Coordinates of C-alpha atoms in Angstrom, one line a residue:
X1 CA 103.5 93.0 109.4
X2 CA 103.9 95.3 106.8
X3 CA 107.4 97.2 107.8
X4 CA 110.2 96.8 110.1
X5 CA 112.0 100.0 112.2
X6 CA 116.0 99.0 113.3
X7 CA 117.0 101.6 115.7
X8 CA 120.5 102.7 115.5
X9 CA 122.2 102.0 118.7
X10 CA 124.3 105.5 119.1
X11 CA 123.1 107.3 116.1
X12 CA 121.7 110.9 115.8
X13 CA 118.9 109.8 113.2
X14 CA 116.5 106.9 113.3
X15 CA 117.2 103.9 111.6
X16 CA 115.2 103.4 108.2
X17 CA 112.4 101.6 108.2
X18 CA 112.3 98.7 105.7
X19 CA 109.1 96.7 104.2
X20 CA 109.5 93.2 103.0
X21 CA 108.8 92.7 99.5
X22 CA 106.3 89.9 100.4
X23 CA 104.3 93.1 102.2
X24 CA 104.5 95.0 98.3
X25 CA 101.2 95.5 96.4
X26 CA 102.5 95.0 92.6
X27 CA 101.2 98.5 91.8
X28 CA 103.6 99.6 94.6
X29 CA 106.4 97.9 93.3
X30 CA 105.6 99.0 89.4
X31 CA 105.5 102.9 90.5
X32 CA 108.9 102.7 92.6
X33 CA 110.2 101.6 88.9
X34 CA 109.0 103.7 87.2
X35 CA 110.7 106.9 88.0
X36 CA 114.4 107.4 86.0
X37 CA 116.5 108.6 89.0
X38 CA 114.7 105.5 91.2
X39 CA 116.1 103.1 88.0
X40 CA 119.7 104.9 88.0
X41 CA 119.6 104.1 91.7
X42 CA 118.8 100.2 91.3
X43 CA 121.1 99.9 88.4
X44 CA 123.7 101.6 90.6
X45 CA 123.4 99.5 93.4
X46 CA 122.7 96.4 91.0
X47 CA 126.6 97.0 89.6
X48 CA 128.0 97.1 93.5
X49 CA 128.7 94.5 96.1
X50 CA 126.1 94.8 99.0
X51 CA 126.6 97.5 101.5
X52 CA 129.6 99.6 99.3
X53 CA 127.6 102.1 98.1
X54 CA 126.6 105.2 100.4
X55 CA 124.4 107.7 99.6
X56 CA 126.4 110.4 98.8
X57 CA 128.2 107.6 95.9
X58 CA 125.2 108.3 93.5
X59 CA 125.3 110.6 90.9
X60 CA 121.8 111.1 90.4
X61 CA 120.1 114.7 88.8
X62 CA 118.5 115.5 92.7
X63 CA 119.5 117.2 96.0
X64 CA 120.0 115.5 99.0
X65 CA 116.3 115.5 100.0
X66 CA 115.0 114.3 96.6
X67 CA 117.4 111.4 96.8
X68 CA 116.4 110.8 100.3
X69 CA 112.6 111.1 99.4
X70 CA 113.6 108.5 96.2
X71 CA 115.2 106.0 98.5
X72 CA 112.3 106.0 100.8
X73 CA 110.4 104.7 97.8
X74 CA 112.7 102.0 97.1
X75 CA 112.4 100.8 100.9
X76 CA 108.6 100.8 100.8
X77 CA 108.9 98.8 97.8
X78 CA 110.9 96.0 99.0
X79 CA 113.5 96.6 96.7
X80 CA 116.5 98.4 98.9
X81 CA 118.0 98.0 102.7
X82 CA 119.6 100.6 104.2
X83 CA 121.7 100.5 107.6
X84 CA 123.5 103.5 109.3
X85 CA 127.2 102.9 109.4
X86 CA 128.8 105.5 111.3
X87 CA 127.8 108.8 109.3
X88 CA 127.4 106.8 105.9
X89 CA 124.0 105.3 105.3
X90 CA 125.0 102.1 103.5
X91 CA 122.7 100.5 100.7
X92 CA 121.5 97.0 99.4
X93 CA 119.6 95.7 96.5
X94 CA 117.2 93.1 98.1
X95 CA 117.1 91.3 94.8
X96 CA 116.6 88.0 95.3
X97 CA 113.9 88.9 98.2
X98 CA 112.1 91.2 95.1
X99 CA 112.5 88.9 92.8
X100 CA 111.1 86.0 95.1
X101 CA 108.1 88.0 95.1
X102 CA 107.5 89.7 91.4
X103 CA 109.6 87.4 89.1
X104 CA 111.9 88.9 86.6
X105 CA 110.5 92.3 86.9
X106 CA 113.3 93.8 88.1
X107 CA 115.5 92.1 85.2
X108 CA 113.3 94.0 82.9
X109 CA 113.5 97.4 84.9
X110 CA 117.3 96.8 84.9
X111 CA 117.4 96.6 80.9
X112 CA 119.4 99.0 79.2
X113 CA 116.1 99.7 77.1
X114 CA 113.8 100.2 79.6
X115 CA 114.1 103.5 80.1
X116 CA 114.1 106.4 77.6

């Protein structure tokens, strides 16, 4: 199906829920790009090791419930995995499961010249 819901075992939010990219319309996964603080997010987490980055480590033009909203987007696009680590909400770039799925499109969003 289309997403999966981890529950956090002792946590006082729920887990995210995550969608496989395989599960990603194309148009889905061409408007989560399209947005500049979404691309400042992927290149951010493109830079990092998996699962060093917590929210809060982004310096990104938006309050804590724009981010929030903007990461949601990522996860219903296949392209991020989140997991709650005590208070931190860590974050992945599910690259190679994205790019399994749309080929070399999140090279090009991850261009220095792809956005203006």
């Amino acid at each position: 199906m289309a997403a999966k819901s981890e529950r956090a075992s002792a946590g006082h939010r729920p887990a995210p829920v995550h969608t496989h990219p395989d599960d990603v319309p194309l148009l889905t996964a061409l408007s989560a790009l399209a947005d500049p603080v979404r691309i400042q997010l992927i290149r951010d987490l493109a830079g990092h090791p998996d699962w060093t980055l917590s929210c809060s480590n982004f310096d990104v033009p938006v309050g804590r419930a724009a981010k929030s909203h903007h990461f949601s987007v990522l996860r219903d696009a296949g392209l991020v995995e989140q997991r709650d680590q005590g208070p931190k909400r860590l974050n992945r770039l599910r690259r190679e499961e994205f790019d399994d799925r749309f080929p070399g499109l999140l090279d090009l969003a991850l261009r220095a010249d792809s956005v203006t």
